[in-house]
Short mmCIF file of C-alpha atoms in Angstrom, two decimals:
data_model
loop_
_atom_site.label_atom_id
_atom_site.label_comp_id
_atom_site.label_asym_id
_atom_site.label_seq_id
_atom_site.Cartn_x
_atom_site.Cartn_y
_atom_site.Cartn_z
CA UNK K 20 15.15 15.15 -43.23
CA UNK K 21 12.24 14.02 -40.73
CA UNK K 22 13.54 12.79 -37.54
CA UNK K 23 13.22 9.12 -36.88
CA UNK K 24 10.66 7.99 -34.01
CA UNK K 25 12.04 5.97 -31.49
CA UNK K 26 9.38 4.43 -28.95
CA UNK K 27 9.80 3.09 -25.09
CA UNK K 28 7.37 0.40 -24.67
CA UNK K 29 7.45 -0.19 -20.75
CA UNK K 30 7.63 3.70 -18.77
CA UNK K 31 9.77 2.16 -15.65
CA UNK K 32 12.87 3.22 -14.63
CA UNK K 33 14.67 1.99 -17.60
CA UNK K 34 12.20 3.26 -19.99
CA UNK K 35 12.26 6.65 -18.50
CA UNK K 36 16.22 7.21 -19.05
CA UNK K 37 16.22 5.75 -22.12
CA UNK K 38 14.08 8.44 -23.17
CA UNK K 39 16.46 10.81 -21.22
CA UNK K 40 19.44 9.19 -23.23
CA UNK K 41 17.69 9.14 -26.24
CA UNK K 42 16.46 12.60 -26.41
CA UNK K 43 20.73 14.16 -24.88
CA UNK K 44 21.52 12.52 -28.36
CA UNK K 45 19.00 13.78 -30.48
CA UNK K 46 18.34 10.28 -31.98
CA UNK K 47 15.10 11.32 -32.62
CA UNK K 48 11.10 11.97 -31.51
CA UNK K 49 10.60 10.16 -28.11
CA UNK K 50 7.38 7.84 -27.49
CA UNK K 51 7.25 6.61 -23.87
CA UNK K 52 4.71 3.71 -23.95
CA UNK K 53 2.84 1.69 -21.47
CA UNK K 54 -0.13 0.31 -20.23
CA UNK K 55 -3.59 2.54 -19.42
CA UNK K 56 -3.01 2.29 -15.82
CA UNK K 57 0.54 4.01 -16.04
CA UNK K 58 -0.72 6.71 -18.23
CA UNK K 59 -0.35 9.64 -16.34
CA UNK K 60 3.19 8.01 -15.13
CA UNK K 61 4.22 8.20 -19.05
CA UNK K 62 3.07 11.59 -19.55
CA UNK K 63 4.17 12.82 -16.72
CA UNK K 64 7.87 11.88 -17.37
CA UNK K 65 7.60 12.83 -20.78
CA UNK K 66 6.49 16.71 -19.35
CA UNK K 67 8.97 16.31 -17.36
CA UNK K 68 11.79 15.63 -19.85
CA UNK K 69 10.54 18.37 -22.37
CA UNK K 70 10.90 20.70 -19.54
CA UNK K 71 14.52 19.54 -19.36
CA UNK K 72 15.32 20.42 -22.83
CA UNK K 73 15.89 24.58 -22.38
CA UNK K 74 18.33 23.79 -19.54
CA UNK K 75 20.48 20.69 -21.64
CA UNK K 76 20.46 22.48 -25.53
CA UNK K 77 18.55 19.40 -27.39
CA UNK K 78 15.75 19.43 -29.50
CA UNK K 79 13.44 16.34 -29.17
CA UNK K 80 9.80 15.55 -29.12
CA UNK K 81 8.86 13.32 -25.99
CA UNK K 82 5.15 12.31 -25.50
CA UNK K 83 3.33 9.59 -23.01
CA UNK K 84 0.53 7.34 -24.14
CA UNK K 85 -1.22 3.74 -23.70
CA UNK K 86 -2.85 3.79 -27.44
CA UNK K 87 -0.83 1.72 -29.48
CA UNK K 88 -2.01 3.94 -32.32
CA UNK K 89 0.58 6.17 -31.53
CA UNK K 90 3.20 4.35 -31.84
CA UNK K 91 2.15 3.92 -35.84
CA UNK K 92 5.62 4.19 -37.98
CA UNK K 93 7.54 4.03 -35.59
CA UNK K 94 11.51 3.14 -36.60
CA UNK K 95 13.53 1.90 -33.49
CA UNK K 96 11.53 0.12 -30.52
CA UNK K 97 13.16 -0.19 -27.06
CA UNK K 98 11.34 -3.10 -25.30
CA UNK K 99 11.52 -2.95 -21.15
CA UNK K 100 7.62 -3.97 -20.35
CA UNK K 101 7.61 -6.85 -17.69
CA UNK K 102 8.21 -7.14 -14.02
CA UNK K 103 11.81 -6.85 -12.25
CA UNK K 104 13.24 -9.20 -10.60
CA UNK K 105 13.31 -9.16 -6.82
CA UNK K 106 15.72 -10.31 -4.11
CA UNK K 107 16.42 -14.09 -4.82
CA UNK K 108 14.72 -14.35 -7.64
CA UNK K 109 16.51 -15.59 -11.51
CA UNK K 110 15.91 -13.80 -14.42
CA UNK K 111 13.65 -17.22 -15.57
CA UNK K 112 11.24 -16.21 -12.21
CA UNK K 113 9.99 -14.32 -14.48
CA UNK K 114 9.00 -16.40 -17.58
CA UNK K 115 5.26 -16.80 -17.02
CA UNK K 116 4.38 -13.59 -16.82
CA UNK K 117 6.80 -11.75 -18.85
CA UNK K 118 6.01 -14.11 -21.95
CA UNK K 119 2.76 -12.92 -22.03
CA UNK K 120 3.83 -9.63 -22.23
CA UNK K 121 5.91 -10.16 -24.74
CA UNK K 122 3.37 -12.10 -27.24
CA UNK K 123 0.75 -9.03 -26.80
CA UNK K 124 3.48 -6.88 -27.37
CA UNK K 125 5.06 -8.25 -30.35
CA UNK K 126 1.75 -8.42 -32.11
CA UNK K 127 0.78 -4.64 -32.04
CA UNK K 128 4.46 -3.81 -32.81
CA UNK K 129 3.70 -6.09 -35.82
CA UNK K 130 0.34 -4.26 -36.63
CA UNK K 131 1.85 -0.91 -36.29
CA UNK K 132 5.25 -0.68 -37.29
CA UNK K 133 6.45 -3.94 -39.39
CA UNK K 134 9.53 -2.30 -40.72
CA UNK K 135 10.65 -1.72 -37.29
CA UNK K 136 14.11 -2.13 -35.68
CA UNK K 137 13.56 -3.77 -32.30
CA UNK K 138 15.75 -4.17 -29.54
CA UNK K 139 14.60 -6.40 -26.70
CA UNK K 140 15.47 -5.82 -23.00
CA UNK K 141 12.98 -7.76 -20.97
CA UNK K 142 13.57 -10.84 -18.57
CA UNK K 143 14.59 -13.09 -19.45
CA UNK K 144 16.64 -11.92 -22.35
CA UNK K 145 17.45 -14.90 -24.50
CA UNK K 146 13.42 -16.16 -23.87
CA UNK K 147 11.77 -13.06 -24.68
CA UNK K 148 13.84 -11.94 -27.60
CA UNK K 149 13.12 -15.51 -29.21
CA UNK K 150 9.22 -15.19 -28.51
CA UNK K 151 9.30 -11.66 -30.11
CA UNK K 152 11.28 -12.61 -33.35
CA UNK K 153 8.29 -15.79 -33.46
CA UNK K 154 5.04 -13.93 -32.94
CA UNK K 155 6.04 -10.83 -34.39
CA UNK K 156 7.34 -12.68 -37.73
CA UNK K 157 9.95 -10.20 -37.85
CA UNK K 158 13.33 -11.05 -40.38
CA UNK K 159 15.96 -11.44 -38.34
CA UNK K 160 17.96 -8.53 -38.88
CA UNK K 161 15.16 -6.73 -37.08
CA UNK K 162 15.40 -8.51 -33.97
CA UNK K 163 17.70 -8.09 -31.35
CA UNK K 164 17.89 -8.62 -27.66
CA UNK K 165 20.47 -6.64 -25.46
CA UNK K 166 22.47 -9.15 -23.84
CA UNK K 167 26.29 -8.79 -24.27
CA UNK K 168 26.61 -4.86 -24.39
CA UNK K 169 25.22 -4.82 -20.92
CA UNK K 170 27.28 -7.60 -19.87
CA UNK K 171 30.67 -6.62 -21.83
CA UNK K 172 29.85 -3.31 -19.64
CA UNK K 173 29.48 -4.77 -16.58
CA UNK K 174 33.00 -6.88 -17.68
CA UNK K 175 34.89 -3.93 -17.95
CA UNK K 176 33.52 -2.13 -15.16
CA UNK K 177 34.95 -4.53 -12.73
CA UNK K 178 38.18 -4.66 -14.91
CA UNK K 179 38.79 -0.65 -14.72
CA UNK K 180 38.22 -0.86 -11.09
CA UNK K 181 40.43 -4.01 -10.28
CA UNK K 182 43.35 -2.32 -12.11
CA UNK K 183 42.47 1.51 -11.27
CA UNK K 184 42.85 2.07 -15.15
CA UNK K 185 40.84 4.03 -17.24
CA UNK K 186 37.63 2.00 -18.29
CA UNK K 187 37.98 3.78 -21.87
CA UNK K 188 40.79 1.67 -22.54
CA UNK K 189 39.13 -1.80 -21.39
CA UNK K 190 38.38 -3.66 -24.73
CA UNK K 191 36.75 -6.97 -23.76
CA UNK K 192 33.94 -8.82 -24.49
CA UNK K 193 31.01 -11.52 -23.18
CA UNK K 194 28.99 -14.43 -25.17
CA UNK K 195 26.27 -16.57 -24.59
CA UNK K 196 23.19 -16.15 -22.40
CA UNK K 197 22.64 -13.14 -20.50
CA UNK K 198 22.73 -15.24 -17.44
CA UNK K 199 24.85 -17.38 -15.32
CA UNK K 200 25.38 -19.03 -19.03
CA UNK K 201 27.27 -15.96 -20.32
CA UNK K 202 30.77 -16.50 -21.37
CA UNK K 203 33.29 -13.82 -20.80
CA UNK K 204 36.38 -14.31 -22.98
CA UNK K 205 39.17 -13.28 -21.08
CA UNK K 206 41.71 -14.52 -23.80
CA UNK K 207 40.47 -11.39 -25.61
CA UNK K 208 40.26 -8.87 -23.52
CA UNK K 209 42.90 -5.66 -22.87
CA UNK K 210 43.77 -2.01 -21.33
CA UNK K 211 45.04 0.16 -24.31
CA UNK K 212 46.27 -2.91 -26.01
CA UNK K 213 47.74 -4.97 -22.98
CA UNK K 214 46.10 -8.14 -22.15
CA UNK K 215 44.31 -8.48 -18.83
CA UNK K 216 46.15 -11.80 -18.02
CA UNK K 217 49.43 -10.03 -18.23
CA UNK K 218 47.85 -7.30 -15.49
CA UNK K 219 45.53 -9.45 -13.19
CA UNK K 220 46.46 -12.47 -11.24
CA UNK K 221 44.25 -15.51 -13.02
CA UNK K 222 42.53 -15.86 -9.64
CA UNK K 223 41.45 -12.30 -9.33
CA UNK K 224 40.04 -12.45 -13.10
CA UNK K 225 37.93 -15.75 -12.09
CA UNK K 226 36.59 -13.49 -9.23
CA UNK K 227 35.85 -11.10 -11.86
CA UNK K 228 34.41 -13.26 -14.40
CA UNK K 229 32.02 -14.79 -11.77
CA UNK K 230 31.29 -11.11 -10.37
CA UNK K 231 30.09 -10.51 -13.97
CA UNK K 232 28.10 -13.18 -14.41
CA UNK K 233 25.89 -12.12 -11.12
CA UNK K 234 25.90 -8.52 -11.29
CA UNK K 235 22.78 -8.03 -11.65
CA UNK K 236 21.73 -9.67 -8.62
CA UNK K 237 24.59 -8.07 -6.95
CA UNK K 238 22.30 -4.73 -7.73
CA UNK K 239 18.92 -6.60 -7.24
CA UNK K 240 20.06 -7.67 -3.97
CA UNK K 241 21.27 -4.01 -3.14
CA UNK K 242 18.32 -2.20 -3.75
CA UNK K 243 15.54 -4.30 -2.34
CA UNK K 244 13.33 -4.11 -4.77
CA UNK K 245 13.56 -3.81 -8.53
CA UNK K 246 16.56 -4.05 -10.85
CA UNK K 247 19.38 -2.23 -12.65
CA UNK K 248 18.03 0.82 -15.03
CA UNK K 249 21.11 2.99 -15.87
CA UNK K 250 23.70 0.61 -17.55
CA UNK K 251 20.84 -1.41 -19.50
CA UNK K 252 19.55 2.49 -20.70
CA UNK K 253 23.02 3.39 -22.18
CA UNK K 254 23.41 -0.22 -23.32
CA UNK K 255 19.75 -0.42 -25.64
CA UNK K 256 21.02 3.27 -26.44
CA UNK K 257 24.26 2.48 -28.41
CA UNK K 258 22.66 -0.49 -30.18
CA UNK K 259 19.41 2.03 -31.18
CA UNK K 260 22.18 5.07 -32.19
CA UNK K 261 24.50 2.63 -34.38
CA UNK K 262 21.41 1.63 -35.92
CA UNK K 263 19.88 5.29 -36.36
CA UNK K 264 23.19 6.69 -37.84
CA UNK K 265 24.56 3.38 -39.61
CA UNK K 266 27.62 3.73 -37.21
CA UNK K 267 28.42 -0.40 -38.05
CA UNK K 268 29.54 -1.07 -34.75
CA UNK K 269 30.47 -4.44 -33.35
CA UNK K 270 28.39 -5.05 -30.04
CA UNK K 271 28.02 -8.40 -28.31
CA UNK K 272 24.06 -8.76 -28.86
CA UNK K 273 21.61 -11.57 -28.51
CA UNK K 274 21.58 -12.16 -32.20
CA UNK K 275 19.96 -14.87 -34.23
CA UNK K 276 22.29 -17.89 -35.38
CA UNK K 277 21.91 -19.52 -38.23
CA UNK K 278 25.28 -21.81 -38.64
CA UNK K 279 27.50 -19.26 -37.04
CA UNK K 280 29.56 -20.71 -34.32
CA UNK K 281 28.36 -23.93 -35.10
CA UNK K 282 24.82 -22.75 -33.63
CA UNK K 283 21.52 -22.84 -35.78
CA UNK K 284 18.35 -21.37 -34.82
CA UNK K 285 19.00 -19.30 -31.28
CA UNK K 286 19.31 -16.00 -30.27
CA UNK K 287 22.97 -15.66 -28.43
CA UNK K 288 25.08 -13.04 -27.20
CA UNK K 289 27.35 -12.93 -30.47
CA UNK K 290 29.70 -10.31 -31.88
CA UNK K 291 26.97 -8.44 -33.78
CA UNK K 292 27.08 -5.57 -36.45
CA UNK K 293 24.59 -3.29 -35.96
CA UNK K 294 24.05 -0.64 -38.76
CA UNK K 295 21.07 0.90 -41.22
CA UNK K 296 20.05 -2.05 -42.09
CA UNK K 297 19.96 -3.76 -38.39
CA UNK K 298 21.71 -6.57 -37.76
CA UNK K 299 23.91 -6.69 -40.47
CA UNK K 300 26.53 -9.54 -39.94
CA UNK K 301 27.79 -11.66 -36.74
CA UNK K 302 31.19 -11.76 -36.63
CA UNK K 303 33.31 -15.14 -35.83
CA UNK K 304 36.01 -15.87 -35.07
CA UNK K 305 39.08 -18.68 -35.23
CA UNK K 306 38.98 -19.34 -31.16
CA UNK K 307 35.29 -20.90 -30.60
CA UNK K 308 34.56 -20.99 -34.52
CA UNK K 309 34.32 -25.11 -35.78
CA UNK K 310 34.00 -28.40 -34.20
CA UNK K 311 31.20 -29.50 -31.68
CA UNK K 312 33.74 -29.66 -29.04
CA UNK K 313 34.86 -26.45 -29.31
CA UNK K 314 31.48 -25.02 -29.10
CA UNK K 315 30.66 -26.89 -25.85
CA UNK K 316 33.46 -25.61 -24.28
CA UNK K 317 32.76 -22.32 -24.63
CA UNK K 318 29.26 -22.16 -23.75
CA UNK K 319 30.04 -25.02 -20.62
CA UNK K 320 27.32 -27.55 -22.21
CA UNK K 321 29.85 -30.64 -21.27
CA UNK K 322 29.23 -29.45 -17.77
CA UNK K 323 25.54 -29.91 -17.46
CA UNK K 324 25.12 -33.14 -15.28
CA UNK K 325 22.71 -34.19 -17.97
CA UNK K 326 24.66 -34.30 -20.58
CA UNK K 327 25.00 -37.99 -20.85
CA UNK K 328 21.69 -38.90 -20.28
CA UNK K 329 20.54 -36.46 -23.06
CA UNK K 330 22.92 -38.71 -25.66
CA UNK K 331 20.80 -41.28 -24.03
CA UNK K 332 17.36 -39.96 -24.43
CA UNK K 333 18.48 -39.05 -28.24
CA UNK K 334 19.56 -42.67 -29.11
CA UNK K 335 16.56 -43.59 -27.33
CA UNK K 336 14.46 -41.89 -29.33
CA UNK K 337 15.99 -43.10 -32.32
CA UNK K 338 15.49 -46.56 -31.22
CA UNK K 339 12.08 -46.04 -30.59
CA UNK K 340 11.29 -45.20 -34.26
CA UNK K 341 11.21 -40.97 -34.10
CA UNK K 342 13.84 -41.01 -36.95
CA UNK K 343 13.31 -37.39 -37.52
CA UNK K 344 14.79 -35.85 -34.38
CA UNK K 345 17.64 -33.52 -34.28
CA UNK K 346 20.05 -32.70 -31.53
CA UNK K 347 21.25 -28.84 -30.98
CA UNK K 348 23.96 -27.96 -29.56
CA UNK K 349 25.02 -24.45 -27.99
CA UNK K 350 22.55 -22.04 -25.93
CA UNK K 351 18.68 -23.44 -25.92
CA UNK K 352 16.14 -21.92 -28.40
CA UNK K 353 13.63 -19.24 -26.31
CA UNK K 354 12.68 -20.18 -23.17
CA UNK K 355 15.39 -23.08 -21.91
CA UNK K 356 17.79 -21.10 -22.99
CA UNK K 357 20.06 -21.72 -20.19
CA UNK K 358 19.95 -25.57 -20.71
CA UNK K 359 22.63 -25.33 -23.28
CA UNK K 360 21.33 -28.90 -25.09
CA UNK K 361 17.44 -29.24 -26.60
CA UNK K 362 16.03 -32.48 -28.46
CA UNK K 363 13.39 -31.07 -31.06
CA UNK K 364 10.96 -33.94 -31.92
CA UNK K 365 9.02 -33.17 -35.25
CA UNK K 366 5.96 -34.62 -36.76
CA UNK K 367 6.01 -33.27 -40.64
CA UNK K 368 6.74 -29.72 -40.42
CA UNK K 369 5.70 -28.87 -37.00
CA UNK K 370 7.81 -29.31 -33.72
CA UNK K 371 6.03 -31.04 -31.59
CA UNK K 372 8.16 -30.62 -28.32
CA UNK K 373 11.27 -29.94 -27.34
CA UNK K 374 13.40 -31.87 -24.73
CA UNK K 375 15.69 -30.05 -22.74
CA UNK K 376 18.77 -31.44 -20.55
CA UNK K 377 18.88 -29.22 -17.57
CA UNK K 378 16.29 -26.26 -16.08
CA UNK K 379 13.61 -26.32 -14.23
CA UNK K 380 10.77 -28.86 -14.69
CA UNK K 381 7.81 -26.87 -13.08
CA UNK K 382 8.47 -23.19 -14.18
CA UNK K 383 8.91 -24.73 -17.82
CA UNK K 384 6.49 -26.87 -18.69
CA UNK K 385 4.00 -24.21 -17.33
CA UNK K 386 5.75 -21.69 -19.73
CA UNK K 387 5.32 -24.03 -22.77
CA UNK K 388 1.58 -24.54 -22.73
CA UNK K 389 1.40 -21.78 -24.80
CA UNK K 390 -0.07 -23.11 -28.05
CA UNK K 391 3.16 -21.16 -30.05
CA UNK K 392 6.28 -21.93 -28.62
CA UNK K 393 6.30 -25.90 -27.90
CA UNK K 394 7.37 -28.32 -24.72
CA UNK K 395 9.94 -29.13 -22.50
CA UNK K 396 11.05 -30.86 -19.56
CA UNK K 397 14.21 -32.21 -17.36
CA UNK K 398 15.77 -35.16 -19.06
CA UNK K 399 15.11 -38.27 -17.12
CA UNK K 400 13.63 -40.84 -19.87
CA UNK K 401 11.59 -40.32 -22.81
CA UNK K 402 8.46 -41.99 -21.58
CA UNK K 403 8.11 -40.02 -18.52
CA UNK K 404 8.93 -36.45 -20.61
CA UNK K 405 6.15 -37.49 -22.98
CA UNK K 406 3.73 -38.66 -20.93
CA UNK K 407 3.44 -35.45 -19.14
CA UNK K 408 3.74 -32.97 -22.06
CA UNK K 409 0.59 -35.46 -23.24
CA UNK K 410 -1.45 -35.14 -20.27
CA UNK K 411 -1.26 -31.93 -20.01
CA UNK K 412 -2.22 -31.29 -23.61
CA UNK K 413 0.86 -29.63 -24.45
CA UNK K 414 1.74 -31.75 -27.32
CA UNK K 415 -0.49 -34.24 -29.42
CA UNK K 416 0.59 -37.97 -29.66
CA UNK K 417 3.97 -38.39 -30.94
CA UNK K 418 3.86 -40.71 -34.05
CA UNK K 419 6.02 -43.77 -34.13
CA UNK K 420 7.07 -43.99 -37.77
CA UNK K 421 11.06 -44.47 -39.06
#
């Protein structure tokens, strides 16, 4: 049987031990992609790493390149192109450029492998997985964004090393954004069966669930410059060998929703089977499964200081004759994802612009002139949201009609 092809599209520090990880496991052929300038870089770890093979017993192709010719066929990509993040900077810091990135990269992957399984890593997660699965036109069980497995990772991490127990037998998991959004579930988690609340003080596992939620700029912060590269390798690596080898397993993935959780239409860090086929199924379950309320607890949308006015703006816009509006609730569609509310105002069949409760006025709006993805803003009255969106030609003239 031919071996399956497994391409890096970014060569950075991630990208270069995920080929490393890839290749220990025999997954399959190794392509280390990126851009003309970083050529030699690609081909010079890829050298590298075949010179590694004698010494570590695998057999594994690994090759360097910046023609997107030779990444033709290929059956599981491993997204990392964009910038890092850098001391006090958020994972959104990064939208403008990274969503560029991601639309040039989505369409070649498109042109040159359509049948692809794709896993997304780049910053920000829940943005640039949702921009993929749109330009690329990808089904959805292609599509995935590594969110929760790093995360649930991290979670366990700090719960192995509070308790001095053997992270093997930490079972937990996180939801939500990969972000300060991101939900651990606590309720769920245990060591070889027990549950963490009968082991850990609650007080201690707040100080661990908020640990978890910044640990990557814990590590950001630590080294200066650039960002974590090991534990997001070995995360994208167990989603790409469950998928390789049909394994089925249950990771916590940035998944798309469509009714699940009460959530239609975003990528979230779900309870995801991964197997031959991609994602296969996202599992719920009876704790956050049902009613609205439910479903804003978990994800902490009551808490946005917005919330209020965004019932506002919605019967506002009612009142003002856009009868076809619909109000979302759970983790924001692509690039507000950490809003946690989003107003989508349609004209026919096109969404003309989304208004978001929440995030940050500047960095989105400039983010959202791009022709594909729509409009957004704080809320803080229809008119004013409008208004702008219309003067800076980022949506048309909203009609008026009931």
């Amino acid at each position: 049987m031919a071996r399956k092809k497994i391409t890096m599209i970014g060569g950075g520090q991630i990208g270069g031990n995920l080929a490393l990880l890839a290749a220990q496991k025999e997954l399959g052929d190794i392509v280390i992609f990126d851009i003309p300038q970083a050529e030699g870089m690609v081909k010079g770890k890829a050298l590298d790493l075949m010179q590694l093979r004698p010494h570590d017993g695998y057999d594994a192709n690994i090759t360097g390149t910046s023609d997107w010719n030779d990444v033709k066929g290929t059956d599981v990509f491993i997204i990392t192109a964009g910038i890092p993040r850098k001391p006090g900077m958020d994972r959104e810091d990064l939208l403008g450029i990274n969503l560029g990135i991601m639309k040039d990269v989505a369409t070649h992957i498109k042109e040159q492998a359509p049948n692809a399984f794709v896993i997304v890593i780049s910053n920000p997660l829940d943005a640039m997985v949702y921009t993929f699965y749109k330009v690329s036109g990808f089904p959805k069980n292609q599509v995935i964004g590594m969110a929760g497995a790093l995360d649930s990772g991290r979670f366990r991490t700090f719960i192995a090393m509070e308790t001095g127990y053997s992270v093997q037998d930490v079972t937990c998991m996180v939801l939500g954004g990969h972000g300060d959004t991101m939900v651990p579930i606590t309720r769920l988690a245990t060591i070889g069966g027990v549950p963490v609340t009968d082991l850990i003080s609650p007080e201690r596992i707040k100080e661990i669930e908020d640990r978890t939620r910044v640990a990557g700029g814990e590590i950001v912060k630590l080294f200066g410059n650039g960002s974590a590269f090991y534990a997001p390798a070995q995360s994208a690596i167990e989603m790409a060998e469950s998928f390789i080898r049909d394994k089925k397993r249950v990771i916590p993935c940035a998944s798309l929703c469509e009714g699940e959780f009460g959530i239609d239409g975003y990528f979230i860090g779900v309870p995801s089977v991964i197997g031959s086929g991609g994602v296969e199924k996202i599992l719920e379950f009876s704790q956050i499964k049902g009613s609205i309320k439910e479903i804003e607890s978990i994800f902490d949308v009551s808490q946005l200081e917005s919330w209020n006015e965004i019932k506002l703006l919605f019967d506002s816009l009612e009142n003002r004759g856009v009868s076809n509006v619909r109000i979302n609730f759970g983790i924001v569609r692509g690039l507000d994802y950490y809003s946690g509310i989003v107003f989508e105002v349609f004209d026919k069949n096109s969404t003309l612009g989304a208004l978001a409760g929440g995030g940050r006025y500047d960095t989105l709006t400039k983010a959202f002139k791009r022709e594909d993805i729509g409009a957004t803003g704080v809320a803080g009255g229809v008119e004013r949201i409008i208004l702008t969106m219309q003067e800076q030609g980022i949506v048309p003239e909203i009609s008026q009609k009931r």
